[in-house]
Amino acid sequence: MAAAIGGCLLAALPAAHAETFPSRPLKFVVPFGPGSGTDTSARYFARQLQELTGQPVVVENRPGANGFIAVKNVLAAPADGYTIFIGSNSTLAVNAALFKQLPYDPVADFSPLTMMMRSPAMLAVKPQATYADLKGLIAYAKANTGKVNFGAGSAGYQLMGELLNDSAGIQAVHVPFKGAADAITAVASGTVDYTFAEVTAVQELAKDGRVKAVAVASDKRVSTSPDVPTASEAGLPGFEAYTWVGAMVSAKTPPGQTARLAELFTQISKMDETRRFYERLGATPMTGGPQQMRTFQENEIALWKRIVVKAKVPQQ
């Protein structure tokens, strides 16, 4: 009987451990710098998660190398659920299409927690440009083949630029940056001709006249920038491109910890406060759990792989 009781107690230990998780500070690792859409989401969820669990949540920015630095940091950490990767369409989908060989597998190496948000990309051009709309940009690029360039703060934004090249029949040269904030700053200074970036990053600079917002790549205008037309309205029918953010942990993380984190993240994503937070940013919260995120991720990988082939983007 003692042995049986002891066995039952041992069997209950993992469940009890999962119930008390987390019991110490957590860390969010972000593959982009402060101010990016991914960073903004990470810091919002960090505050909410801290309130729900009573545990401190630290946000650590590890930008550069197409997200490889951040991914390596997460996968090298103990797989105990205390290190969480706040990834994006670039690191969790686009890289799989853009690189021949990745130092990680965005599907096999991670367990999804939940989607966090989706936001349309906004197209910004330099303030001293002689054109003020998308049609003007396209005409200028066609008249100056090979002389026009676009900045990209991530692999995702690079493929958006390549998609624009293919859709508009232009040839613009890709200039890489460590993050979207760096790319939009380069546009503001006139170093590059245009870039795709988060709505918030573009609209704030556009209000000050530091860049020109010429289109939003979605099926409808965003409420925070109602004067900016959709790409279809601006002369490029059907052109849409979105950024998204989601949370993952190492695939080696115990199921109990993964399930608890997924529960907490999904709870935050469904809060009214979260909806209002993202609406102010011109974005939309996404409330699906782990399985919905995995399906969404796999569909995104397939989508960008088709675009790489169609636009004849050289794999790196």
GROMACS .gro file of C-alpha atoms in nm:
model
  316
    1MET     CA    1   0.000   0.000   0.000
    2ALA     CA    2   0.286   0.238   0.086
    3ALA     CA    3   0.447   0.165  -0.248
    4ALA     CA    4   0.119   0.232  -0.427
    5ILE     CA    5   0.067   0.560  -0.244
    6GLY     CA    6   0.425   0.661  -0.317
    7GLY     CA    7   0.376   0.582  -0.685
    8CYS     CA    8   0.062   0.794  -0.698
    9LEU     CA    9   0.242   1.084  -0.534
   10LEU     CA   10   0.529   1.062  -0.783
   11ALA     CA   11   0.284   1.051  -1.073
   12ALA     CA   12   0.116   1.364  -0.943
   13LEU     CA   13   0.440   1.562  -0.923
   14PRO     CA   14   0.452   1.671  -1.292
   15ALA     CA   15   0.090   1.788  -1.275
   16ALA     CA   16   0.151   1.978  -0.955
   17HIS     CA   17   0.464   2.134  -1.101
   18ALA     CA   18   0.268   2.245  -1.410
   19GLU     CA   19  -0.004   2.396  -1.190
   20THR     CA   20   0.246   2.614  -1.001
   21PHE     CA   21   0.424   2.720  -1.319
   22PRO     CA   22   0.553   2.986  -1.355
   23SER     CA   23   0.712   3.028  -1.015
   24ARG     CA   24   0.997   3.263  -1.110
   25PRO     CA   25   1.073   3.541  -1.364
   26LEU     CA   26   1.017   3.478  -1.736
   27LYS     CA   27   1.203   3.615  -2.035
   28PHE     CA   28   1.069   3.720  -2.375
   29VAL     CA   29   1.328   3.718  -2.654
   30VAL     CA   30   1.250   3.953  -2.944
   31PRO     CA   31   1.439   3.930  -3.277
   32PHE     CA   32   1.404   4.303  -3.349
   33GLY     CA   33   1.496   4.626  -3.174
   34PRO     CA   34   1.284   4.846  -2.948
   35GLY     CA   35   0.996   5.021  -3.121
   36SER     CA   36   0.924   4.748  -3.374
   37GLY     CA   37   0.577   4.597  -3.397
   38THR     CA   38   0.708   4.272  -3.253
   39ASP     CA   39   0.869   4.456  -2.962
   40THR     CA   40   0.551   4.655  -2.895
   41SER     CA   41   0.347   4.335  -2.879
   42ALA     CA   42   0.606   4.168  -2.658
   43ARG     CA   43   0.604   4.452  -2.405
   44TYR     CA   44   0.223   4.463  -2.393
   45PHE     CA   45   0.192   4.087  -2.338
   46ALA     CA   46   0.475   4.100  -2.085
   47ARG     CA   47   0.280   4.348  -1.872
   48GLN     CA   48  -0.037   4.144  -1.893
   49LEU     CA   49   0.140   3.815  -1.821
   50GLN     CA   50   0.309   3.969  -1.519
   51GLU     CA   51  -0.029   4.075  -1.382
   52LEU     CA   52  -0.179   3.730  -1.438
   53THR     CA   53   0.106   3.531  -1.285
   54GLY     CA   54   0.261   3.772  -1.035
   55GLN     CA   55   0.600   3.692  -1.188
   56PRO     CA   56   0.832   3.951  -1.349
   57VAL     CA   57   0.863   3.929  -1.728
   58VAL     CA   58   1.177   4.068  -1.891
   59VAL     CA   59   1.182   4.165  -2.260
   60GLU     CA   60   1.520   4.111  -2.422
   61ASN     CA   61   1.587   4.250  -2.771
   62ARG     CA   62   1.826   4.043  -2.983
   63PRO     CA   63   1.813   4.204  -3.330
   64GLY     CA   64   2.021   4.121  -3.636
   65ALA     CA   65   2.117   3.832  -3.864
   66ASN     CA   66   1.759   3.782  -3.990
   67GLY     CA   67   1.646   3.678  -3.644
   68PHE     CA   68   1.907   3.403  -3.614
   69ILE     CA   69   2.067   3.562  -3.305
   70ALA     CA   70   1.739   3.565  -3.114
   71VAL     CA   71   1.643   3.215  -3.223
   72LYS     CA   72   1.982   3.076  -3.119
   73ASN     CA   73   1.944   3.243  -2.780
   74VAL     CA   74   1.604   3.083  -2.722
   75LEU     CA   75   1.701   2.735  -2.837
   76ALA     CA   76   2.022   2.742  -2.632
   77ALA     CA   77   1.834   2.830  -2.312
   78PRO     CA   78   1.695   2.559  -2.080
   79ALA     CA   79   1.373   2.424  -2.232
   80ASP     CA   80   1.171   2.485  -1.915
   81GLY     CA   81   0.914   2.736  -2.039
   82TYR     CA   82   1.083   3.039  -1.885
   83THR     CA   83   1.234   3.159  -2.213
   84ILE     CA   84   0.970   3.254  -2.470
   85PHE     CA   85   1.030   3.352  -2.830
   86ILE     CA   86   0.817   3.639  -2.957
   87GLY     CA   87   0.850   3.576  -3.328
   88SER     CA   88   0.713   3.728  -3.643
   89ASN     CA   89   0.621   3.636  -3.998
   90SER     CA   90   0.989   3.685  -4.087
   91THR     CA   91   1.143   3.449  -3.835
   92LEU     CA   92   0.861   3.194  -3.824
   93ALA     CA   93   0.763   3.173  -4.191
   94VAL     CA   94   0.947   3.391  -4.444
   95ASN     CA   95   1.295   3.270  -4.353
   96ALA     CA   96   1.188   2.917  -4.445
   97ALA     CA   97   1.116   3.040  -4.797
   98LEU     CA   98   1.407   3.280  -4.837
   99PHE     CA   99   1.699   3.071  -4.714
  100LYS     CA  100   1.827   2.747  -4.866
  101GLN     CA  101   1.954   2.631  -4.530
  102LEU     CA  102   1.838   2.772  -4.199
  103PRO     CA  103   2.025   2.720  -3.871
  104TYR     CA  104   1.688   2.627  -3.722
  105ASP     CA  105   1.357   2.473  -3.823
  106PRO     CA  106   1.072   2.722  -3.756
  107VAL     CA  107   0.824   2.435  -3.727
  108ALA     CA  108   1.012   2.140  -3.575
  109ASP     CA  109   1.220   2.341  -3.325
  110PHE     CA  110   0.928   2.530  -3.169
  111SER     CA  111   0.598   2.462  -2.998
  112PRO     CA  112   0.336   2.733  -3.068
  113LEU     CA  113   0.155   2.912  -2.787
  114THR     CA  114  -0.077   3.151  -2.969
  115MET     CA  115  -0.099   3.417  -3.234
  116MET     CA  116  -0.082   3.769  -3.093
  117MET     CA  117  -0.166   4.013  -3.372
  118ARG     CA  118  -0.178   4.082  -3.746
  119SER     CA  119  -0.116   4.420  -3.907
  120PRO     CA  120  -0.112   4.540  -4.267
  121ALA     CA  121   0.215   4.681  -4.395
  122MET     CA  122   0.224   5.047  -4.498
  123LEU     CA  123   0.430   5.175  -4.788
  124ALA     CA  124   0.638   5.486  -4.718
  125VAL     CA  125   0.848   5.685  -4.964
  126LYS     CA  126   1.114   5.946  -4.898
  127PRO     CA  127   0.987   6.300  -4.835
  128GLN     CA  128   1.187   6.460  -5.118
  129ALA     CA  129   1.042   6.222  -5.380
  130THR     CA  130   0.892   6.394  -5.684
  131TYR     CA  131   0.591   6.159  -5.665
  132ALA     CA  132   0.331   6.146  -5.389
  133ASP     CA  133   0.138   5.827  -5.462
  134LEU     CA  134   0.186   5.462  -5.554
  135LYS     CA  135   0.126   5.516  -5.925
  136GLY     CA  136   0.393   5.784  -5.922
  137LEU     CA  137   0.641   5.553  -5.749
  138ILE     CA  138   0.577   5.277  -6.002
  139ALA     CA  139   0.615   5.516  -6.297
  140TYR     CA  140   0.937   5.658  -6.153
  141ALA     CA  141   1.080   5.308  -6.095
  142LYS     CA  142   0.999   5.204  -6.451
  143ALA     CA  143   1.169   5.515  -6.586
  144ASN     CA  144   1.477   5.453  -6.368
  145THR     CA  145   1.525   5.077  -6.390
  146GLY     CA  146   1.783   4.950  -6.143
  147LYS     CA  147   1.836   5.293  -5.987
  148VAL     CA  148   1.555   5.273  -5.732
  149ASN     CA  149   1.604   5.091  -5.401
  150PHE     CA  150   1.390   4.981  -5.112
  151GLY     CA  151   1.484   4.923  -4.750
  152ALA     CA  152   1.376   4.615  -4.557
  153GLY     CA  153   1.411   4.565  -4.184
  154SER     CA  154   1.346   4.192  -4.201
  155ALA     CA  155   1.312   3.902  -4.442
  156GLY     CA  156   0.934   3.956  -4.434
  157TYR     CA  157   0.961   4.315  -4.549
  158GLN     CA  158   1.212   4.211  -4.813
  159LEU     CA  159   0.962   3.971  -4.968
  160MET     CA  160   0.692   4.238  -4.953
  161GLY     CA  161   0.924   4.460  -5.155
  162GLU     CA  162   0.993   4.177  -5.398
  163LEU     CA  163   0.620   4.112  -5.425
  164LEU     CA  164   0.571   4.479  -5.514
  165ASN     CA  165   0.846   4.448  -5.777
  166ASP     CA  166   0.671   4.149  -5.931
  167SER     CA  167   0.318   4.288  -5.906
  168ALA     CA  168   0.407   4.630  -6.047
  169GLY     CA  169   0.659   4.508  -6.304
  170ILE     CA  170   0.948   4.713  -6.165
  171GLN     CA  171   1.308   4.644  -6.065
  172ALA     CA  172   1.413   4.793  -5.733
  173VAL     CA  173   1.723   4.696  -5.539
  174HIS     CA  174   1.686   4.552  -5.188
  175VAL     CA  175   1.885   4.722  -4.909
  176PRO     CA  176   1.884   4.525  -4.580
  177PHE     CA  177   1.855   4.681  -4.233
  178LYS     CA  178   1.858   4.533  -3.883
  179GLY     CA  179   1.498   4.632  -3.818
  180ALA     CA  180   1.198   4.820  -3.955
  181ALA     CA  181   1.283   5.126  -3.746
  182ASP     CA  182   1.623   5.151  -3.916
  183ALA     CA  183   1.467   5.108  -4.259
  184ILE     CA  184   1.203   5.378  -4.209
  185THR     CA  185   1.469   5.612  -4.070
  186ALA     CA  186   1.670   5.557  -4.388
  187VAL     CA  187   1.366   5.652  -4.595
  188ALA     CA  188   1.314   5.965  -4.386
  189SER     CA  189   1.675   6.066  -4.451
  190GLY     CA  190   1.649   5.987  -4.822
  191THR     CA  191   1.907   5.708  -4.809
  192VAL     CA  192   1.660   5.466  -4.969
  193ASP     CA  193   1.356   5.539  -5.183
  194TYR     CA  194   1.087   5.346  -5.000
  195THR     CA  195   1.009   5.074  -4.749
  196PHE     CA  196   0.726   4.870  -4.602
  197ALA     CA  197   0.684   4.908  -4.225
  198GLU     CA  198   0.431   4.884  -3.943
  199VAL     CA  199   0.139   5.125  -3.965
  200THR     CA  200   0.238   5.300  -3.643
  201ALA     CA  201   0.596   5.356  -3.754
  202VAL     CA  202   0.491   5.511  -4.085
  203GLN     CA  203   0.195   5.719  -3.974
  204GLU     CA  204   0.384   5.897  -3.698
  205LEU     CA  205   0.660   6.005  -3.936
  206ALA     CA  206   0.407   6.088  -4.207
  207LYS     CA  207   0.222   6.325  -3.972
  208ASP     CA  208   0.548   6.517  -3.924
  209GLY     CA  209   0.618   6.521  -4.298
  210ARG     CA  210   0.930   6.309  -4.259
  211VAL     CA  211   0.799   6.042  -4.499
  212LYS     CA  212   0.507   6.010  -4.739
  213ALA     CA  213   0.258   5.729  -4.670
  214VAL     CA  214   0.131   5.625  -5.012
  215ALA     CA  215  -0.060   5.300  -4.951
  216VAL     CA  216  -0.160   5.039  -4.695
  217ALA     CA  217  -0.134   4.678  -4.814
  218SER     CA  218  -0.472   4.555  -4.692
  219ASP     CA  219  -0.826   4.506  -4.817
  220LYS     CA  220  -0.947   4.813  -4.630
  221ARG     CA  221  -0.808   5.137  -4.491
  222VAL     CA  222  -0.688   5.147  -4.132
  223SER     CA  223  -0.884   5.358  -3.886
  224THR     CA  224  -0.575   5.536  -3.755
  225SER     CA  225  -0.477   5.658  -4.103
  226PRO     CA  226  -0.805   5.696  -4.292
  227ASP     CA  227  -0.650   5.922  -4.557
  228VAL     CA  228  -0.401   5.657  -4.672
  229PRO     CA  229  -0.555   5.449  -4.955
  230THR     CA  230  -0.530   5.075  -4.988
  231ALA     CA  231  -0.290   4.947  -5.253
  232SER     CA  232  -0.589   4.849  -5.467
  233GLU     CA  233  -0.732   5.200  -5.442
  234ALA     CA  234  -0.388   5.343  -5.520
  235GLY     CA  235  -0.356   5.152  -5.845
  236LEU     CA  236  -0.231   4.802  -5.763
  237PRO     CA  237  -0.540   4.577  -5.743
  238GLY     CA  238  -0.528   4.286  -5.502
  239PHE     CA  239  -0.195   4.375  -5.343
  240GLU     CA  240  -0.200   4.278  -4.974
  241ALA     CA  241   0.081   4.208  -4.727
  242TYR     CA  242   0.060   4.163  -4.353
  243THR     CA  243   0.298   4.131  -4.063
  244TRP     CA  244   0.208   3.913  -3.769
  245VAL     CA  245   0.342   3.824  -3.429
  246GLY     CA  246   0.318   3.499  -3.235
  247ALA     CA  247   0.467   3.335  -2.928
  248MET     CA  248   0.664   3.010  -2.924
  249VAL     CA  249   0.877   2.803  -2.688
  250SER     CA  250   1.138   2.539  -2.758
  251ALA     CA  251   0.980   2.215  -2.879
  252LYS     CA  252   1.169   2.041  -2.596
  253THR     CA  253   0.965   2.226  -2.332
  254PRO     CA  254   0.757   1.991  -2.112
  255PRO     CA  255   0.393   1.970  -2.231
  256GLY     CA  256   0.256   2.094  -1.898
  257GLN     CA  257   0.451   2.419  -1.912
  258THR     CA  258   0.371   2.469  -2.280
  259ALA     CA  259   0.000   2.417  -2.220
  260ARG     CA  260  -0.003   2.659  -1.926
  261LEU     CA  261   0.173   2.930  -2.127
  262ALA     CA  262  -0.064   2.876  -2.420
  263GLU     CA  263  -0.359   2.915  -2.184
  264LEU     CA  264  -0.221   3.241  -2.043
  265PHE     CA  265  -0.127   3.389  -2.382
  266THR     CA  266  -0.464   3.298  -2.532
  267GLN     CA  267  -0.639   3.454  -2.233
  268ILE     CA  268  -0.450   3.779  -2.290
  269SER     CA  269  -0.523   3.778  -2.664
  270LYS     CA  270  -0.899   3.760  -2.595
  271MET     CA  271  -0.910   4.050  -2.350
  272ASP     CA  272  -1.108   4.361  -2.447
  273GLU     CA  273  -0.809   4.567  -2.342
  274THR     CA  274  -0.595   4.379  -2.596
  275ARG     CA  275  -0.843   4.451  -2.874
  276ARG     CA  276  -0.843   4.821  -2.788
  277PHE     CA  277  -0.463   4.824  -2.764
  278TYR     CA  278  -0.420   4.687  -3.114
  279GLU     CA  279  -0.696   4.896  -3.266
  280ARG     CA  280  -0.501   5.207  -3.161
  281LEU     CA  281  -0.208   5.067  -3.358
  282GLY     CA  282  -0.411   4.993  -3.669
  283ALA     CA  283  -0.371   4.619  -3.602
  284THR     CA  284  -0.597   4.326  -3.518
  285PRO     CA  285  -0.554   4.084  -3.227
  286MET     CA  286  -0.547   3.715  -3.320
  287THR     CA  287  -0.698   3.480  -3.067
  288GLY     CA  288  -0.626   3.128  -3.191
  289GLY     CA  289  -0.448   2.879  -2.967
  290PRO     CA  290  -0.153   2.648  -3.045
  291GLN     CA  291  -0.311   2.438  -3.319
  292GLN     CA  292  -0.455   2.739  -3.499
  293MET     CA  293  -0.116   2.906  -3.487
  294ARG     CA  294   0.060   2.600  -3.626
  295THR     CA  295  -0.185   2.576  -3.915
  296PHE     CA  296  -0.153   2.950  -3.983
  297GLN     CA  297   0.228   2.927  -3.973
  298GLU     CA  298   0.241   2.635  -4.215
  299ASN     CA  299   0.007   2.814  -4.456
  300GLU     CA  300   0.227   3.126  -4.438
  301ILE     CA  301   0.540   2.926  -4.516
  302ALA     CA  302   0.370   2.776  -4.822
  303LEU     CA  303   0.251   3.122  -4.934
  304TRP     CA  304   0.595   3.285  -4.917
  305LYS     CA  305   0.760   2.990  -5.086
  306ARG     CA  306   0.523   3.039  -5.380
  307ILE     CA  307   0.608   3.410  -5.389
  308VAL     CA  308   0.983   3.340  -5.386
  309VAL     CA  309   0.940   3.115  -5.687
  310LYS     CA  310   0.698   3.344  -5.872
  311ALA     CA  311   0.901   3.660  -5.817
  312LYS     CA  312   1.226   3.470  -5.885
  313VAL     CA  313   1.380   3.589  -5.561
  314PRO     CA  314   1.730   3.440  -5.517
  315GLN     CA  315   1.749   3.219  -5.210
  316GLN     CA  316   2.022   3.306  -4.965
   0.00000   0.00000   0.00000
